[in-house]
Amino acid sequence: MGLAYVLGAGPMADIFLAAFRFPNVMRRLFAEGLLSTALVPSYVSLRSKVSPEAADGLARAMLLRLLSWGIPLLLLVLLGADHLARIMIPGLEEAHYLKQAADLFRICLPYGLAAMVAALAMGVLHGREQFLLPALSPALFNLCLLAGILACTILPGAPNMVLAWAVLAAGLMQAAMLLLPAAMGVK
């Protein structure tokens, strides 16, 4: 409801939702789907049968692999944001809308990589039977988005840009909130 209130129905809403859709699909497919289902059973098995250090080594190796292909892919997509905007929002012809769409894609896309890092850390924490921080992580995202919506009601300007920055901030905060305890072995 908040998004509908600040964006309305029209090109601004379409542009924001399209810019958020791509990294959100990345999060759902790779982070919550493939990454979590692959990591948690292997992590738990290594932790119980070999050692916690071996399990943490697997998690570090997965993080390095994720970043080694994720960062170059992110940079490639960021460079091609103009083309991605045309593909993701067919029928959008006006130059200023296309530029705004490409700008929003560039802001929102890193959220996908941050969400994948957060999901990896979430899997590690689940493997250690630590559930509180992973359970609170989606609430942090929602709070950041609500803060962005509130900022849109107070600040003049382009609300979709404010919301895009809120999405990116939420992803970075989620990743930090989960990665730090996962890396430190906090119980």
Coordinates of C-alpha atoms in Angstrom, one line a residue, residues 7-100:
L7 CA 4.4 5.8 -6.7
G8 CA 0.9 5.8 -7.8
A9 CA -0.1 3.9 -11.0
G10 CA 1.9 4.9 -14.0
P11 CA 5.4 4.9 -15.5
M12 CA 7.2 5.7 -12.2
A13 CA 5.6 2.6 -10.5
D14 CA 6.3 0.4 -13.5
I15 CA 9.9 1.5 -13.7
F16 CA 10.6 0.9 -10.0
L17 CA 8.8 -2.4 -9.9
A18 CA 10.8 -3.6 -13.0
A19 CA 14.1 -2.4 -11.5
F20 CA 13.4 -4.3 -8.3
R21 CA 12.0 -7.4 -10.1
F22 CA 15.4 -8.5 -11.6
P23 CA 17.4 -8.6 -8.4
N24 CA 14.5 -10.0 -6.5
V25 CA 14.3 -12.9 -8.9
M26 CA 18.1 -13.4 -8.5
R27 CA 17.5 -13.5 -4.7
R28 CA 14.6 -16.0 -4.9
L29 CA 16.2 -18.3 -7.5
F30 CA 19.8 -18.4 -6.4
A31 CA 19.9 -17.3 -2.9
E32 CA 16.9 -18.8 -1.3
G33 CA 16.5 -21.6 -3.7
L34 CA 19.8 -23.2 -5.0
L35 CA 22.2 -21.8 -2.5
S36 CA 20.3 -22.6 0.7
T37 CA 19.2 -26.0 -0.4
A38 CA 22.7 -26.9 -1.5
L39 CA 24.6 -25.4 1.5
V40 CA 22.6 -26.3 4.6
P41 CA 22.7 -30.1 4.3
S42 CA 26.3 -30.2 3.2
Y43 CA 27.3 -27.7 6.0
V44 CA 25.5 -29.7 8.7
S45 CA 26.9 -33.0 7.5
L46 CA 30.5 -31.7 7.5
R47 CA 30.0 -30.0 10.8
S48 CA 28.8 -33.2 12.5
K49 CA 30.9 -35.8 10.7
V50 CA 34.2 -33.9 10.1
S51 CA 34.5 -30.7 12.1
P52 CA 33.0 -27.2 12.4
E53 CA 36.2 -25.8 10.8
A54 CA 35.6 -28.0 7.7
A55 CA 32.0 -26.8 7.5
D56 CA 33.2 -23.2 7.8
G57 CA 35.8 -23.8 5.1
L58 CA 33.0 -25.0 2.8
A59 CA 31.0 -21.8 3.5
R60 CA 34.0 -19.6 2.8
A61 CA 34.7 -21.5 -0.5
M62 CA 31.0 -21.0 -1.5
L63 CA 31.2 -17.3 -0.6
L64 CA 34.4 -16.9 -2.7
R65 CA 32.8 -18.7 -5.6
L66 CA 29.7 -16.7 -5.3
L67 CA 31.6 -13.4 -5.3
S68 CA 34.0 -14.6 -8.1
W69 CA 31.2 -15.0 -10.5
G70 CA 28.7 -12.6 -8.9
I71 CA 30.8 -9.4 -9.0
P72 CA 31.8 -9.7 -12.7
L73 CA 28.2 -10.6 -13.6
L74 CA 26.9 -7.7 -11.7
L75 CA 29.4 -5.3 -13.4
L76 CA 28.4 -6.7 -16.8
V77 CA 24.7 -6.2 -16.0
L78 CA 25.4 -2.7 -14.6
L79 CA 27.1 -1.7 -17.9
G80 CA 24.2 -3.1 -19.8
A81 CA 21.5 -1.5 -17.6
D82 CA 20.2 0.6 -20.6
H83 CA 19.5 -2.5 -22.6
L84 CA 18.2 -4.4 -19.6
A85 CA 15.7 -1.6 -19.0
R86 CA 14.4 -1.8 -22.6
I87 CA 14.0 -5.6 -22.2
M88 CA 12.4 -5.6 -18.8
I89 CA 10.0 -2.7 -19.6
P90 CA 8.8 -3.2 -23.1
G91 CA 6.8 -0.3 -24.6
L92 CA 8.7 2.3 -22.6
E93 CA 9.8 4.7 -25.3
E94 CA 10.4 8.1 -23.8
A95 CA 14.1 8.8 -23.4
H96 CA 13.8 10.3 -19.9
Y97 CA 11.9 7.3 -18.6
L98 CA 14.5 4.9 -20.2
K99 CA 17.3 6.8 -18.5
Q100 CA 15.5 6.8 -15.2

